[in-house]
Coordinates of C-alpha atoms and ligand atoms in Angstrom, one line a residue:
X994 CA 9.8 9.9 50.3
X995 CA 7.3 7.1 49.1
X996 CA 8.8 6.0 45.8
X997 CA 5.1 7.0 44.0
X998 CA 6.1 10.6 43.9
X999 CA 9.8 10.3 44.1
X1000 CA 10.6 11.8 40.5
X1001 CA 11.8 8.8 37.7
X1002 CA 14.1 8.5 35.0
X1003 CA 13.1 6.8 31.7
X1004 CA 15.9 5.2 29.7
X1005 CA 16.6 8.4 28.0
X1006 CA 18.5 10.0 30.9
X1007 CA 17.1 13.1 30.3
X1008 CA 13.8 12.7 30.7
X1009 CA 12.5 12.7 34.6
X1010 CA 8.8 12.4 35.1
X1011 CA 8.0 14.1 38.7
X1012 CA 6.0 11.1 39.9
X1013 CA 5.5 7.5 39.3
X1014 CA 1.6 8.3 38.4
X1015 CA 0.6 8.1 34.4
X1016 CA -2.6 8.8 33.2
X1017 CA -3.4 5.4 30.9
X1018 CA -4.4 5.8 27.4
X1019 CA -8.2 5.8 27.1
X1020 CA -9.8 6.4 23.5
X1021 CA -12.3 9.3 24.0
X1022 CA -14.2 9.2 20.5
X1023 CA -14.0 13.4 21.1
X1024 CA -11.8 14.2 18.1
X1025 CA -12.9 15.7 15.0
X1026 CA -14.3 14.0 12.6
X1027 CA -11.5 14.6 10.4
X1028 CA -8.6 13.4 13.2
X1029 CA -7.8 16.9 13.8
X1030 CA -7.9 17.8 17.9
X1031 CA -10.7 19.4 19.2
X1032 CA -11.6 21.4 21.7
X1033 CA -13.3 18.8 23.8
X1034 CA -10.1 16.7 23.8
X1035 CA -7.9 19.6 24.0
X1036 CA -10.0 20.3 27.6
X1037 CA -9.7 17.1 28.7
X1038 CA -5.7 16.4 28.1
X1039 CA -5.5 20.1 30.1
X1040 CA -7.5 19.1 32.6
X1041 CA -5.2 15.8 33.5
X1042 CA -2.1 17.6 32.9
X1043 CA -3.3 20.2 35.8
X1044 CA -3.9 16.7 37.8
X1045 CA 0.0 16.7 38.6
X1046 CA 0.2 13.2 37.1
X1047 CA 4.0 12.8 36.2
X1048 CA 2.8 11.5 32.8
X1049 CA -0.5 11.8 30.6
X1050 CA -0.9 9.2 28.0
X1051 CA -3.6 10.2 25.3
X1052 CA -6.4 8.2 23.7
X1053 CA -5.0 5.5 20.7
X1054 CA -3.8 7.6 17.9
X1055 CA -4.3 7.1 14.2
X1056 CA -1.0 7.2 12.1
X1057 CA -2.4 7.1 9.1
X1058 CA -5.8 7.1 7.2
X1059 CA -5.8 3.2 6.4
X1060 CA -5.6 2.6 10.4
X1061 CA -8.6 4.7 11.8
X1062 CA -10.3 2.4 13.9
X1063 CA -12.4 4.7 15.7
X1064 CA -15.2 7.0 15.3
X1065 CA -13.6 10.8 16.3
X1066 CA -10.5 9.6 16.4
X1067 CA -7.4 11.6 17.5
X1068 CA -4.8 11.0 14.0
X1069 CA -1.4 12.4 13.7
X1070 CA -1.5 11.2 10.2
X1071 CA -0.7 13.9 8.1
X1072 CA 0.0 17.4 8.1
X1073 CA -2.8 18.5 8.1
X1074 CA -2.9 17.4 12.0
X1075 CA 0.7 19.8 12.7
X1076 CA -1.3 22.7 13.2
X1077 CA -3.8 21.8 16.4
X1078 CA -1.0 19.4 17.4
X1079 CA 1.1 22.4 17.9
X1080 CA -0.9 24.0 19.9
X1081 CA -2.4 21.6 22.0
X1082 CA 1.1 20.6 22.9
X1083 CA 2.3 24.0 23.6
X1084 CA -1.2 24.1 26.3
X1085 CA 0.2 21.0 28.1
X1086 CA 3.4 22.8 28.0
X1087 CA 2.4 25.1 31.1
X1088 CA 2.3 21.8 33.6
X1089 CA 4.6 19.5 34.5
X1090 CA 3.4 16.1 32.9
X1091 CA 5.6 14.4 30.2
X1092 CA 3.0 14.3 27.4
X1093 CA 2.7 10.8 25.2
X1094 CA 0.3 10.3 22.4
X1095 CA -0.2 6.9 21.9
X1096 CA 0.1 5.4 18.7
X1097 CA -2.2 2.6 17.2
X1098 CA -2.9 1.2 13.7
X1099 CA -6.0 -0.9 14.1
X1100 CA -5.0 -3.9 11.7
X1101 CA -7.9 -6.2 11.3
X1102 CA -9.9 -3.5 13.6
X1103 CA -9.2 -0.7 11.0
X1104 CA -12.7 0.5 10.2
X1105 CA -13.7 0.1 6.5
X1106 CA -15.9 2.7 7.2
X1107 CA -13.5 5.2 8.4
X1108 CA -10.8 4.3 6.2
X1109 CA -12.4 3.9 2.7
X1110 CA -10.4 0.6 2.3
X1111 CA -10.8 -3.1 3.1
X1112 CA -9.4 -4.1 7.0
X1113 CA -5.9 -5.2 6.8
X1114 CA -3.7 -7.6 8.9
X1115 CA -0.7 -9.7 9.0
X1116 CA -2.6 -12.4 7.6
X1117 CA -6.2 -13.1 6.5
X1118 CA -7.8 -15.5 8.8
X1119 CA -11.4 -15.7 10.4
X1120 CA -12.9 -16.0 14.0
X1121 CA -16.2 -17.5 13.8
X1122 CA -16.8 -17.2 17.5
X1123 CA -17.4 -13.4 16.4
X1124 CA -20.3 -12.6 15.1
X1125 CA -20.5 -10.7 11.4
X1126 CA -16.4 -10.9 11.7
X1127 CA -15.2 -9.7 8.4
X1128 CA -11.8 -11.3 7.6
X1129 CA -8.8 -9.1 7.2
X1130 CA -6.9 -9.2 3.8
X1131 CA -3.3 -10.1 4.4
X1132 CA -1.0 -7.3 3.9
X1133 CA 2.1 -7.5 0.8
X1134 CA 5.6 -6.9 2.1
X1135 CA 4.9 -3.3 0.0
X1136 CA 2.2 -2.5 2.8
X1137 CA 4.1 -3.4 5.8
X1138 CA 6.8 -1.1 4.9
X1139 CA 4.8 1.2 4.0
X1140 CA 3.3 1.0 7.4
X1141 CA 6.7 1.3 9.1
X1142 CA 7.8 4.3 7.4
X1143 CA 3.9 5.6 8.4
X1144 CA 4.8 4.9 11.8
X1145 CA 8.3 6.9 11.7
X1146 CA 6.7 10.0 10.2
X1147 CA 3.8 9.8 12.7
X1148 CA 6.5 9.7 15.3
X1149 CA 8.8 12.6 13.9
X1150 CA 5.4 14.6 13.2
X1151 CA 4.4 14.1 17.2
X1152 CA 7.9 15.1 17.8
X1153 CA 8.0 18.2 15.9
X1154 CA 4.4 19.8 17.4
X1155 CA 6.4 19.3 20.7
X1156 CA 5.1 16.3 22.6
X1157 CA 7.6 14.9 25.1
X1158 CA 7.1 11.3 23.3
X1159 CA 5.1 8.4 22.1
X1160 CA 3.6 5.1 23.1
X1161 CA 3.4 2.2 20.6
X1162 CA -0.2 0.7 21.4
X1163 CA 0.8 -3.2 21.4
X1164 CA -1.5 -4.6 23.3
X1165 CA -5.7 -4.9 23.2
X1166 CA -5.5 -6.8 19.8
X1167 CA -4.2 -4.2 17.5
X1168 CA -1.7 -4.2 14.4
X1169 CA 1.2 -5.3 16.9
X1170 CA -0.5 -7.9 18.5
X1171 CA -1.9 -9.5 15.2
X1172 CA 1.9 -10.1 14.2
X1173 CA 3.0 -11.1 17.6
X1174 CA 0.2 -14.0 17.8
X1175 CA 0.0 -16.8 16.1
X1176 CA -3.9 -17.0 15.8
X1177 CA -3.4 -14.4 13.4
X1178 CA -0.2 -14.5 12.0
X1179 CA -0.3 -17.0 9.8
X1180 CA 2.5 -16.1 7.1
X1181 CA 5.0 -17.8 6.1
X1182 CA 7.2 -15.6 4.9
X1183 CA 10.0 -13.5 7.3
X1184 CA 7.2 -11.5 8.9
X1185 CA 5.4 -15.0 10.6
X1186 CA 6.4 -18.3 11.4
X1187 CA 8.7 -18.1 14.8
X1188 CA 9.1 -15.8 17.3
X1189 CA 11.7 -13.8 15.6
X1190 CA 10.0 -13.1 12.4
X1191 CA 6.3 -12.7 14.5
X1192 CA 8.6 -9.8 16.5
X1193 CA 10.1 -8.6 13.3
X1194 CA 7.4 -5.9 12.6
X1195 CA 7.5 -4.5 16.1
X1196 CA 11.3 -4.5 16.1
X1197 CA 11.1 -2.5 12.9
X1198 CA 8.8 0.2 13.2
X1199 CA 10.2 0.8 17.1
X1200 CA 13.8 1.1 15.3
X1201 CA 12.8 3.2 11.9
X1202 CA 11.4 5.8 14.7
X1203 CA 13.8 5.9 17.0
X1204 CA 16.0 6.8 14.1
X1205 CA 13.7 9.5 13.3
X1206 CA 13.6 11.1 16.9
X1207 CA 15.9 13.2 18.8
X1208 CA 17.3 10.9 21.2
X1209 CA 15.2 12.4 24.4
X1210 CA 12.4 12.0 22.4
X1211 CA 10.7 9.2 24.6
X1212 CA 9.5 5.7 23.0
X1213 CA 7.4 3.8 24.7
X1214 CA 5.8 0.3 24.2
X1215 CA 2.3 -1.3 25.4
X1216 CA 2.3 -4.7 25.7
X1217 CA -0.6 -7.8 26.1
X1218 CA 1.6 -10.5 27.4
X1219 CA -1.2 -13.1 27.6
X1220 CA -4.1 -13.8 25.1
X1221 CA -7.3 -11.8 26.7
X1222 CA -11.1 -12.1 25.7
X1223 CA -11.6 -13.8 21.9
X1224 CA -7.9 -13.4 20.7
X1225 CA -5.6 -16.2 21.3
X1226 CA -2.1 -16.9 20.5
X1227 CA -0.3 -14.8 23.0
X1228 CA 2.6 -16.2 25.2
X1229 CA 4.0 -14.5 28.1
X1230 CA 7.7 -15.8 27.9
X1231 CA 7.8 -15.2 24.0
X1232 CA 6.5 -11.8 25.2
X1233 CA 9.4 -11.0 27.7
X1234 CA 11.9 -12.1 25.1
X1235 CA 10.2 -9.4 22.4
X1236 CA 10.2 -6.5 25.5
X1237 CA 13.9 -7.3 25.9
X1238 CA 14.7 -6.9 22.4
X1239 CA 12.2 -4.0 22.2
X1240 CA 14.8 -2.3 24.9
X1241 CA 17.3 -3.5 22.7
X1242 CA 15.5 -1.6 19.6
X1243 CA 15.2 1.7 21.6
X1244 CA 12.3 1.8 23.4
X1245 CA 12.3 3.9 27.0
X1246 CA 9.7 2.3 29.1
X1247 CA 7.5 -0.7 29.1
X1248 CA 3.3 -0.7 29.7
X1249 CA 1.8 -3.8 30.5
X1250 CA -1.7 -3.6 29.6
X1251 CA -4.1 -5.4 32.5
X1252 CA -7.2 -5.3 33.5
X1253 CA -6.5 -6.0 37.1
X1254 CA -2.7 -5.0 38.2
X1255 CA -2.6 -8.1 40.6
X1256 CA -3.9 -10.9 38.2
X1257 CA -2.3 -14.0 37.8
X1258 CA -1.0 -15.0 35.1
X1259 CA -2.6 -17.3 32.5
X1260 CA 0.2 -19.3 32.0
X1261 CA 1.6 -19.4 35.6
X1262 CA -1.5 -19.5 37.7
X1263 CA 0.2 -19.6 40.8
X1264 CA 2.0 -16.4 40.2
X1265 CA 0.9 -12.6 40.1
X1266 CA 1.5 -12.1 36.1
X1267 CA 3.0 -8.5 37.1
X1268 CA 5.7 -9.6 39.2
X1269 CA 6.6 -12.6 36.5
X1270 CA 6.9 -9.9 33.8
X1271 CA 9.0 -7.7 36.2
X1272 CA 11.7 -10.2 37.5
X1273 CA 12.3 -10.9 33.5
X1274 CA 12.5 -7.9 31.5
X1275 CA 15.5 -5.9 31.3
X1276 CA 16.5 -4.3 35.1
X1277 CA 16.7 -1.1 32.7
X1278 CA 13.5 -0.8 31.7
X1279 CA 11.2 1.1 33.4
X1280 CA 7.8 -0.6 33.8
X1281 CA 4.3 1.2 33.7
X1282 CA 1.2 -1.5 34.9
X1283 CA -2.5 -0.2 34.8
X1284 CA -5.6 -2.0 35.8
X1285 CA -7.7 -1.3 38.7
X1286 CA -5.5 0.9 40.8
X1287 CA -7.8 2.9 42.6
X1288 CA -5.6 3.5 46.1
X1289 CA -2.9 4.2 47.3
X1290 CA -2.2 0.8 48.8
X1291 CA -3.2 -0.7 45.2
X1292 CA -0.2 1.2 44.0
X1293 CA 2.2 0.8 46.7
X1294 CA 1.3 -3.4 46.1
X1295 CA 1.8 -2.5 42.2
X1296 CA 5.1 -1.3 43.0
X1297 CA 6.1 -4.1 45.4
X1298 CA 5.0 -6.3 42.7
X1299 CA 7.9 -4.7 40.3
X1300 CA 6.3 -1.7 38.1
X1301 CA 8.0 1.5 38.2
X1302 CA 4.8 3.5 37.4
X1303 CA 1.5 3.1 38.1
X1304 CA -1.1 4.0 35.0
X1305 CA -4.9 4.9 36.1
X1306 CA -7.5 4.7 33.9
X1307 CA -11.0 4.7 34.8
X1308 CA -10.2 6.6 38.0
X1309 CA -8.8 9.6 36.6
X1310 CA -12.0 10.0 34.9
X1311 CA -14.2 10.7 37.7
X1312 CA -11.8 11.9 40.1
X1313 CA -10.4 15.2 39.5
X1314 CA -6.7 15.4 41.4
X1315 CA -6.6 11.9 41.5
X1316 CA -2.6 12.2 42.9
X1317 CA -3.3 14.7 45.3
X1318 CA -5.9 12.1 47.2
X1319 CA -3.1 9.4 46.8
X1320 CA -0.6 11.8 47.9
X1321 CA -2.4 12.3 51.2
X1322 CA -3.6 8.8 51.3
X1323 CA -7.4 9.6 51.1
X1324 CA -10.0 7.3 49.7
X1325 CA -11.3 8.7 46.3
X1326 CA -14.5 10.9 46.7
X1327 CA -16.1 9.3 43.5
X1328 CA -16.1 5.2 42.7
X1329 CA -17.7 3.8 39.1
X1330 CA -20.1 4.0 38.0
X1331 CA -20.2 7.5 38.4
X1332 CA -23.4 9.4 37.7
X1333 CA -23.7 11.4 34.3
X1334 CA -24.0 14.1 36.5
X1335 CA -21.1 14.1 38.6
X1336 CA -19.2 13.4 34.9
X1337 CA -20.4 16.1 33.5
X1338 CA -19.6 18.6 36.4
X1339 CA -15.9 17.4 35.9
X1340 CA -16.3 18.9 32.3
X1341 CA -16.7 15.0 30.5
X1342 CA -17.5 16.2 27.1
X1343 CA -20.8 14.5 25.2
X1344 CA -19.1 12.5 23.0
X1345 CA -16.7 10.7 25.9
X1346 CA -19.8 10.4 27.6
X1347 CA -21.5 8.5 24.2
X1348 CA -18.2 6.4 24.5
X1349 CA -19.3 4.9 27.8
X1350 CA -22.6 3.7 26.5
X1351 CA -21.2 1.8 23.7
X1352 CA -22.4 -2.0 24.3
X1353 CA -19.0 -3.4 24.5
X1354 CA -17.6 -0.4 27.1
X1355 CA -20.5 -0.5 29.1
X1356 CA -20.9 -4.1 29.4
X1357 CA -17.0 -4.7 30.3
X1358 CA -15.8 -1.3 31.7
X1359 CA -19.1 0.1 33.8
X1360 CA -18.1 3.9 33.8
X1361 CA -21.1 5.5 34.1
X1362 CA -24.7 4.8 35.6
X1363 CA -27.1 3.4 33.3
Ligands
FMN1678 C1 -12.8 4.6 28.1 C2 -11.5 3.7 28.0 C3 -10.8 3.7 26.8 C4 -9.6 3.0 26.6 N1 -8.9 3.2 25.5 C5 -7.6 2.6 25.4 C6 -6.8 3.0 24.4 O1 -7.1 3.8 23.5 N2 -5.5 2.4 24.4 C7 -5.1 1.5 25.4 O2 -4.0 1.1 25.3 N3 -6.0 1.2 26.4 C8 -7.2 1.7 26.5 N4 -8.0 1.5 27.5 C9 -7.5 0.6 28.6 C10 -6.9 1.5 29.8 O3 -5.7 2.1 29.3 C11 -6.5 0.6 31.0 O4 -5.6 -0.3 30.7 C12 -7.7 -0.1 31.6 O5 -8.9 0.8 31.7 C13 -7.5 -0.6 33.0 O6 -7.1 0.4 33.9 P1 -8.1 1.1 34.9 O7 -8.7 -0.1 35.7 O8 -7.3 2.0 35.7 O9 -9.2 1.7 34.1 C14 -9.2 2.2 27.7 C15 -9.9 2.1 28.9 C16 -11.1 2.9 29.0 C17 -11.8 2.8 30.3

């Protein structure tokens, strides 16, 4: 059988997704306004799961109040959230997809807004090449633990509505990546400074949840290996070496975070950035890549290039059943941009559809016809 729908094992032995096709994360802005799920997100998580993907990776999650950086966010905060949790995981339940909710605090991106507080990060530093860029304060030692142990009860919170796991969103310029680059890591205290105190917040969050967690409980990590639009400071072999010790720490799988699976690297431009990350990290690991698989040939190449799973994004919007067309090898019957028609047929809620038309989404990401 073609290896894309030969069933997988993640580190955890006993967890076995039935294909090597994950839904990527994708921020929907369809929550309530007070982080707890709503119906239109609750449809839209039901509708992928029915997809057959073997796993469905939600929007970036808020783990706490001070790390909202969305409008109608998804948050798995605080208690308050168990509830509609609960039950949103128990209507996944019914199919066969491992279920993930990704897990982000926004750092410098945290919205002031949102949050009621100033924007935090690892350090405070400025990027004038943005324009209005408010600079982040620099977080005490107090506030990064306190972060950490927000992290583990997020995690053990997500674990106890009945989720099959989580995903650690480090890549796209969030918390995670702001300690792992030195543009804007600037301490000089154990948290910044060389690689191993830049990794040090990473290693400690992915290792105060895994202690948290049954041990099935999946853990997963998403990484930017190279520096992408405005943020700099990101190396691709300092990057390996964290992944390695991130499978060292506990985590179960690996998501490299592209925009195009068969880019070349930024370092090595002579090689396929994919394939550079895959012949590095730990043979262990299981390896998700997304970006721009939109065939089945795309993922077959993805796969010959070294991922163990495939992640679609955009596709899975517009294309209900996305793994039954790859399954039979069949073109998709809908390409971007799709018409708001065709999106909302599919049962694409408003506010995902307000999403799209956000400047910076529709400008870099071209869902849906103007
Ligand atoms: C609407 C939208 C929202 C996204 N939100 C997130 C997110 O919350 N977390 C994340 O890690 N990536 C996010 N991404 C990036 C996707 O996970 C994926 O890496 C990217 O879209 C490339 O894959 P694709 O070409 O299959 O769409 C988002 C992408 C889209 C299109």
């Amino acid at each position: 059988m073609n290896k894309l729908f030969s069933e997988i094992k993640l580190r955890n032995a006993s967890q076995t997704l039935k294909n090597a096709i994950a839904v990527a994360p994708m921020t929907t802005s369809q929550s309530n306004p007070d982080g707890t799920v709503s119906e239109a997100e609750a449809a839209w998580l039901e509708r992928l799961a029915a997809d057959d993907y073997g796993m469905v990776i939600t929007c970036a999650s808020a783990i706490s109040k001070q790390s909202i950086a969305f409008h109608n966010q998804l948050s798995v905060g605080d208690d308050s959230k168990l509830p509609g949790l609960t039950q949103l995981a128990q209507r996944l339940k019914g199919y066969k997809a491992k279920t993930i909710i990704q897990l982000c605090h926004g750092g410098s991106r945290a919205t002031p807004e949102l949050t009621g507080s100033p924007a935090y990060s690892a350090s405070s530093y400025s990027m004038p090449q943005i324009q209005d860029f408010v600079s982040p304060l620099a977080l005490s030692i107090a506030q990064i633990k306190d972060i950490i142990n927000d992290f583990a009860a997020a995690c053990e919170r997500v674990a106890k509505a009945g989720f099959d796991g989580i995903e650690f969103h480090g890549a796209n310029g969030y918390l995670f990546t702001q300690f792992i680059s030195t543009m804007t890591n600037l301490r000089d205290d154990e948290y910044g400074g060389n690689l191993v105190n830049r990794a040090r917040f990473s290693r400690e969050v992915v290792r105060a949840c895994r202690s948290r967690v049954p041990a099935d409980f999946i853990l997963g990590f998403r990484m930017s290996f190279e520096s992408m639009g405005m943020e700099t400071g990101l190396d691709m072999d300092e990057n390996i070496q964290i992944s390695n010790w991130l499978a060292e720490d506990g985590i179960d799988y690996l998501h490299v975070s592209h925009l195009q699976y068969d880019s070349p690297s930024i370092k090595y431009p002579d090689q396929i950035a994919l394939q550079y990350i895959s012949t590095r990290i730990d043979k262990d690991l299981p390896l998700i890549c997304a970006g721009g698989i939109t065939t089945f040939e795309d993922a077959n190449k993805a796969l010959e290039y070294g991922a163990d799973i495939v992640a679609i994004g955009r596709a899975a919007i517009g294309n209900v059943n996305l793994p039954g067309y790859f399954a039979q090898n069949e073109e998709l019957p809908f390409t971007m941009p799709y018409s708001e028609n065709h999106l909302r047929e599919i049962g694409i809620g408003e506010d995902f559809l307000n999403y799209f038309r956000l400047p910076f989404i529709k400008a870099n990401l071209k869902i849906m016809k103007e």
